[in-house]
Amino acid sequence: MRSRRARRGAATFVLCLSLVAAAAATGCSPLGGPVHRSAAADGPGQGGGGRDGGRDAAPPVVMFLGDSYTVGDGRVQPEFTYASATARLLGWQVVVGGRAGTGFVVKRRDDFLGLFESQLGWRPAPDLLIVSGGHNDFRIPAPQVAAAAHVLLERAGQRWPGTHIVLMGPIWGTGTPPQGAIAVRDALRDLAGQLGVPFIDPIGERWVTGDPLTGVGNAAQYIKRDRTHPNEAGHRYIATRLAGSLRRLGLAEPSRKK
């Protein structure tokens, strides 16, 4: 007959296995806190499948930094935003950072640089960082926004020299953004060219058209009546547009630069 200590050790081992299995099933860590699982972790038929299409391949780690489009607006939770939806489409492990109402200059306690430092920059380097913003900065002089974005992108590049960085301009909830948003978009696009960073332009590519209040364009299907925030279908749609842009850039399956 086994000793009491041996039986207790076996029971502890079984409990640990159960906690790990529960974490995989529920998306919660046995140590507490959420686990962002990619589609690759779900196996064949459930999502991406990793870099080599196999269950054992380590999926890319991708981080997002942004405003309410990226982290959710209260009614759309972070796990349903375009950032998480893109990760599911492409089979990534994802970490979503940022805060509603923030920008490169505009802040709610912190701007993007402060949020990068507190939420992302202390973590091990990801394969790809996507910085998406500028919507909340549209009343700020565009050169000031670009200067703040410059500091952020340089800080991220210095912190993680092997990480790919993509800058995505403002997302707008109608097909007619104000001139301030266009100016911010232009300044960010010029900065990306100066730094050699890929730039994705939702306004220029007309990801959103029309107006949800008039029923014209795709905004009626994808944007809430606040004329700003996507609904869950809108986030899934934006994810397909972003995934297409990343495929064209060769960054759908990123790996750190050597």
CSV table of C-alpha atoms in Angstrom, one decimal:
chain,number,residue,atom,x,y,z
A,1,MET,CA,0.0,0.0,0.0
A,2,ARG,CA,1.3,3.5,-0.9
A,3,SER,CA,2.3,5.8,1.9
A,4,ARG,CA,0.0,8.8,2.8
A,5,ARG,CA,2.7,11.1,1.4
A,6,ALA,CA,2.8,9.3,-1.9
A,7,ARG,CA,-1.0,9.4,-2.2
A,8,ARG,CA,-1.0,13.1,-1.3
A,9,GLY,CA,1.7,13.8,-4.0
A,10,ALA,CA,-0.3,11.9,-6.7
A,11,ALA,CA,-3.4,13.9,-5.8
A,12,THR,CA,-1.5,17.2,-6.1
A,13,PHE,CA,-0.2,16.2,-9.5
A,14,VAL,CA,-3.8,15.4,-10.7
A,15,LEU,CA,-5.0,18.7,-9.3
A,16,CYS,CA,-2.3,20.6,-11.2
A,17,LEU,CA,-3.2,18.8,-14.4
A,18,SER,CA,-6.9,19.7,-13.8
A,19,LEU,CA,-6.0,23.4,-13.3
A,20,VAL,CA,-4.0,23.5,-16.5
A,21,ALA,CA,-6.8,21.8,-18.5
A,22,ALA,CA,-9.3,24.3,-17.0
A,23,ALA,CA,-7.1,27.2,-18.0
A,24,ALA,CA,-7.0,26.0,-21.6
A,25,ALA,CA,-10.7,25.5,-21.6
A,26,THR,CA,-11.8,28.7,-20.0
A,27,GLY,CA,-9.1,31.2,-21.0
A,28,CYS,CA,-8.1,31.9,-17.3
A,29,SER,CA,-4.8,31.3,-15.8
A,30,PRO,CA,-4.6,29.0,-12.7
A,31,LEU,CA,-2.5,31.8,-11.1
A,32,GLY,CA,-5.2,34.4,-11.9
A,33,GLY,CA,-5.9,36.8,-14.7
A,34,PRO,CA,-6.9,36.4,-18.3
A,35,VAL,CA,-5.1,34.3,-20.9
A,36,HIS,CA,-5.3,35.6,-24.4
A,37,ARG,CA,-5.4,32.4,-26.5
A,38,SER,CA,-4.9,32.6,-30.3
A,39,ALA,CA,-6.9,30.6,-32.8
A,40,ALA,CA,-3.8,28.4,-33.2
A,41,ALA,CA,-4.2,27.0,-29.7
A,42,ASP,CA,-7.6,25.7,-30.6
A,43,GLY,CA,-6.4,23.1,-33.0
A,44,PRO,CA,-7.4,22.1,-36.6
A,45,GLY,CA,-10.7,23.5,-37.7
A,46,GLN,CA,-10.8,26.2,-34.9
A,47,GLY,CA,-8.5,28.8,-36.2
A,48,GLY,CA,-5.0,29.7,-37.5
A,49,GLY,CA,-2.8,26.7,-36.8
A,50,GLY,CA,0.5,28.6,-36.2
A,51,ARG,CA,3.3,29.4,-38.5
A,52,ASP,CA,3.6,26.0,-40.0
A,53,GLY,CA,0.0,25.0,-39.8
A,54,GLY,CA,0.7,22.5,-37.1
A,55,ARG,CA,-0.6,22.3,-33.5
A,56,ASP,CA,2.9,22.2,-32.0
A,57,ALA,CA,4.2,25.3,-33.8
A,58,ALA,CA,4.6,28.3,-31.6
A,59,PRO,CA,2.3,31.1,-32.9
A,60,PRO,CA,3.5,34.6,-33.3
A,61,VAL,CA,3.2,37.0,-30.3
A,62,VAL,CA,1.5,40.2,-31.4
A,63,MET,CA,0.8,43.3,-29.2
A,64,PHE,CA,-1.6,46.1,-29.9
A,65,LEU,CA,-1.6,49.6,-28.5
A,66,GLY,CA,-4.6,51.9,-29.1
A,67,ASP,CA,-7.7,53.6,-28.0
A,68,SER,CA,-11.4,52.4,-27.7
A,69,TYR,CA,-11.3,50.9,-31.1
A,70,THR,CA,-8.5,48.6,-29.9
A,71,VAL,CA,-9.5,47.9,-26.3
A,72,GLY,CA,-13.2,48.2,-26.4
A,73,ASP,CA,-15.7,51.0,-25.6
A,74,GLY,CA,-17.5,49.4,-22.6
A,75,ARG,CA,-20.2,47.7,-24.6
A,76,VAL,CA,-17.8,45.9,-26.8
A,77,GLN,CA,-15.3,44.1,-24.6
A,78,PRO,CA,-11.6,43.6,-25.4
A,79,GLU,CA,-12.0,40.0,-26.5
A,80,PHE,CA,-14.4,41.1,-29.2
A,81,THR,CA,-12.5,44.1,-30.7
A,82,TYR,CA,-10.8,44.1,-34.1
A,83,ALA,CA,-7.4,43.4,-32.3
A,84,SER,CA,-8.6,40.1,-30.8
A,85,ALA,CA,-10.5,39.3,-33.9
A,86,THR,CA,-7.4,39.7,-36.1
A,87,ALA,CA,-5.5,37.4,-33.8
A,88,ARG,CA,-8.1,34.8,-34.2
A,89,LEU,CA,-8.1,35.1,-37.9
A,90,LEU,CA,-4.3,34.9,-38.2
A,91,GLY,CA,-3.5,32.5,-35.4
A,92,TRP,CA,-1.6,34.8,-33.1
A,93,GLN,CA,-1.1,35.0,-29.4
A,94,VAL,CA,-2.2,38.5,-28.6
A,95,VAL,CA,-1.7,41.1,-25.9
A,96,VAL,CA,-4.1,44.1,-26.2
A,97,GLY,CA,-2.9,47.4,-24.6
A,98,GLY,CA,-4.3,50.9,-24.5
A,99,ARG,CA,-7.2,52.8,-23.1
A,100,ALA,CA,-10.4,54.3,-24.4
A,101,GLY,CA,-10.3,58.1,-25.0
A,102,THR,CA,-6.5,58.2,-25.3
A,103,GLY,CA,-4.1,59.1,-28.1
A,104,PHE,CA,-0.5,60.0,-28.9
A,105,VAL,CA,-1.1,63.3,-27.1
A,106,VAL,CA,-4.6,63.1,-25.6
A,107,LYS,CA,-4.6,61.2,-22.4
A,108,ARG,CA,-6.9,59.7,-19.8
A,109,ARG,CA,-4.3,59.5,-17.0
A,110,ASP,CA,-1.7,58.4,-19.6
A,111,ASP,CA,-1.1,58.9,-23.3
A,112,PHE,CA,0.1,56.1,-25.6
A,113,LEU,CA,3.7,56.4,-24.4
A,114,GLY,CA,2.7,56.1,-20.8
A,115,LEU,CA,0.4,53.2,-21.6
A,116,PHE,CA,3.2,51.5,-23.6
A,117,GLU,CA,5.5,51.7,-20.6
A,118,SER,CA,2.9,50.5,-18.0
A,119,GLN,CA,1.2,47.8,-20.0
A,120,LEU,CA,3.5,46.5,-22.7
A,121,GLY,CA,7.1,47.7,-22.6
A,122,TRP,CA,8.2,45.6,-19.6
A,123,ARG,CA,7.1,42.4,-21.3
A,124,PRO,CA,9.3,40.1,-23.4
A,125,ALA,CA,9.6,41.3,-26.9
A,126,PRO,CA,6.8,40.4,-29.3
A,127,ASP,CA,7.1,39.5,-32.9
A,128,LEU,CA,5.0,42.4,-34.0
A,129,LEU,CA,3.7,45.6,-32.4
A,130,ILE,CA,0.7,47.4,-34.0
A,131,VAL,CA,0.1,51.0,-32.8
A,132,SER,CA,-3.3,52.2,-33.9
A,133,GLY,CA,-4.5,55.7,-33.0
A,134,GLY,CA,-4.9,59.3,-33.8
A,135,HIS,CA,-8.7,59.4,-33.6
A,136,ASN,CA,-8.8,61.2,-30.3
A,137,ASP,CA,-6.0,63.5,-31.3
A,138,PHE,CA,-7.9,65.1,-34.2
A,139,ARG,CA,-8.2,68.5,-32.4
A,140,ILE,CA,-4.5,68.5,-31.6
A,141,PRO,CA,-2.1,70.2,-34.1
A,142,ALA,CA,-0.9,67.4,-36.4
A,143,PRO,CA,2.9,68.2,-36.0
A,144,GLN,CA,2.5,67.8,-32.2
A,145,VAL,CA,0.8,64.4,-32.7
A,146,ALA,CA,3.5,63.3,-35.1
A,147,ALA,CA,6.2,64.4,-32.6
A,148,ALA,CA,4.6,62.3,-29.8
A,149,ALA,CA,4.2,59.3,-32.1
A,150,HIS,CA,7.9,59.7,-33.1
A,151,VAL,CA,9.0,59.4,-29.4
A,152,LEU,CA,6.8,56.3,-28.9
A,153,LEU,CA,7.9,54.5,-32.0
A,154,GLU,CA,11.6,55.2,-31.2
A,155,ARG,CA,11.1,54.0,-27.6
A,156,ALA,CA,9.5,50.7,-28.8
A,157,GLY,CA,12.2,50.1,-31.4
A,158,GLN,CA,14.9,50.7,-28.8
A,159,ARG,CA,13.2,48.4,-26.3
A,160,TRP,CA,12.6,45.6,-28.8
A,161,PRO,CA,15.1,46.0,-31.6
A,162,GLY,CA,14.0,42.7,-33.2
A,163,THR,CA,10.2,43.4,-33.2
A,164,HIS,CA,8.3,44.5,-36.3
A,165,ILE,CA,6.3,47.7,-35.8
A,166,VAL,CA,3.3,48.7,-37.8
A,167,LEU,CA,1.6,52.1,-37.5
A,168,MET,CA,-2.1,52.3,-38.3
A,169,GLY,CA,-3.7,55.7,-38.8
A,170,PRO,CA,-7.0,56.9,-37.3
A,171,ILE,CA,-10.1,54.8,-37.8
A,172,TRP,CA,-13.2,56.9,-38.3
A,173,GLY,CA,-16.9,56.0,-37.8
A,174,THR,CA,-18.1,57.7,-41.0
A,175,GLY,CA,-16.9,58.2,-44.5
A,176,THR,CA,-16.4,61.9,-44.0
A,177,PRO,CA,-13.7,62.5,-41.3
A,178,PRO,CA,-13.1,66.1,-40.2
A,179,GLN,CA,-10.1,67.9,-41.6
A,180,GLY,CA,-8.3,67.6,-38.3
A,181,ALA,CA,-8.4,63.8,-38.6
A,182,ILE,CA,-7.1,64.0,-42.2
A,183,ALA,CA,-4.2,66.2,-41.0
A,184,VAL,CA,-3.3,63.8,-38.2
A,185,ARG,CA,-3.5,60.9,-40.7
A,186,ASP,CA,-1.2,62.7,-43.1
A,187,ALA,CA,1.3,63.6,-40.4
A,188,LEU,CA,1.4,60.0,-39.1
A,189,ARG,CA,1.8,58.6,-42.6
A,190,ASP,CA,4.7,61.0,-43.3
A,191,LEU,CA,6.3,60.0,-40.0
A,192,ALA,CA,6.0,56.3,-40.9
A,193,GLY,CA,7.7,56.9,-44.2
A,194,GLN,CA,10.5,58.9,-42.4
A,195,LEU,CA,11.1,56.0,-40.0
A,196,GLY,CA,10.7,53.2,-42.5
A,197,VAL,CA,7.7,51.8,-40.6
A,198,PRO,CA,4.8,50.2,-42.5
A,199,PHE,CA,1.7,52.4,-42.4
A,200,ILE,CA,-1.9,51.2,-42.7
A,201,ASP,CA,-4.5,53.9,-43.6
A,202,PRO,CA,-8.1,53.0,-42.8
A,203,ILE,CA,-9.3,56.5,-43.9
A,204,GLY,CA,-7.5,56.5,-47.2
A,205,GLU,CA,-8.6,52.9,-47.9
A,206,ARG,CA,-12.2,53.8,-47.0
A,207,TRP,CA,-12.7,51.0,-44.6
A,208,VAL,CA,-15.8,52.8,-43.4
A,209,THR,CA,-18.2,54.5,-45.8
A,210,GLY,CA,-21.3,56.5,-45.4
A,211,ASP,CA,-23.1,57.3,-42.1
A,212,PRO,CA,-25.0,55.0,-39.7
A,213,LEU,CA,-27.6,57.7,-39.2
A,214,THR,CA,-28.5,58.0,-42.9
A,215,GLY,CA,-28.3,54.3,-43.7
A,216,VAL,CA,-25.8,55.0,-46.5
A,217,GLY,CA,-22.6,52.9,-47.0
A,218,ASN,CA,-21.3,50.1,-44.7
A,219,ALA,CA,-21.4,52.3,-41.6
A,220,ALA,CA,-25.1,51.5,-41.2
A,221,GLN,CA,-24.1,47.8,-40.8
A,222,TYR,CA,-20.9,48.2,-38.8
A,223,ILE,CA,-21.0,51.4,-36.8
A,224,LYS,CA,-23.1,52.3,-33.7
A,225,ARG,CA,-25.5,55.2,-33.8
A,226,ASP,CA,-22.8,57.2,-31.9
A,227,ARG,CA,-21.2,57.5,-35.4
A,228,THR,CA,-17.9,56.5,-33.8
A,229,HIS,CA,-17.6,53.0,-32.4
A,230,PRO,CA,-17.9,49.7,-34.4
A,231,ASN,CA,-20.4,47.1,-33.2
A,232,GLU,CA,-19.1,43.5,-32.9
A,233,ALA,CA,-19.8,42.9,-36.6
A,234,GLY,CA,-17.9,46.1,-37.4
A,235,HIS,CA,-14.9,44.9,-35.3
A,236,ARG,CA,-14.9,41.6,-37.2
A,237,TYR,CA,-15.0,43.5,-40.5
A,238,ILE,CA,-12.1,45.8,-39.5
A,239,ALA,CA,-10.2,42.6,-38.5
A,240,THR,CA,-10.6,41.3,-42.1
A,241,ARG,CA,-9.3,44.5,-43.5
A,242,LEU,CA,-6.3,44.6,-41.2
A,243,ALA,CA,-5.5,41.0,-41.9
A,244,GLY,CA,-5.6,41.7,-45.6
A,245,SER,CA,-3.2,44.7,-45.2
A,246,LEU,CA,-0.8,42.6,-43.1
A,247,ARG,CA,-0.8,39.8,-45.6
A,248,ARG,CA,0.2,42.3,-48.3
A,249,LEU,CA,3.0,43.6,-46.1
A,250,GLY,CA,4.2,40.0,-45.4
A,251,LEU,CA,3.4,40.3,-41.7
A,252,ALA,CA,0.5,38.0,-41.3
A,253,GLU,CA,2.9,35.4,-39.8
A,254,PRO,CA,5.6,37.7,-38.2
A,255,SER,CA,8.8,36.5,-36.6
A,256,ARG,CA,11.3,38.7,-34.8
A,257,LYS,CA,14.1,40.2,-37.0
A,258,LYS,CA,17.5,38.6,-36.5
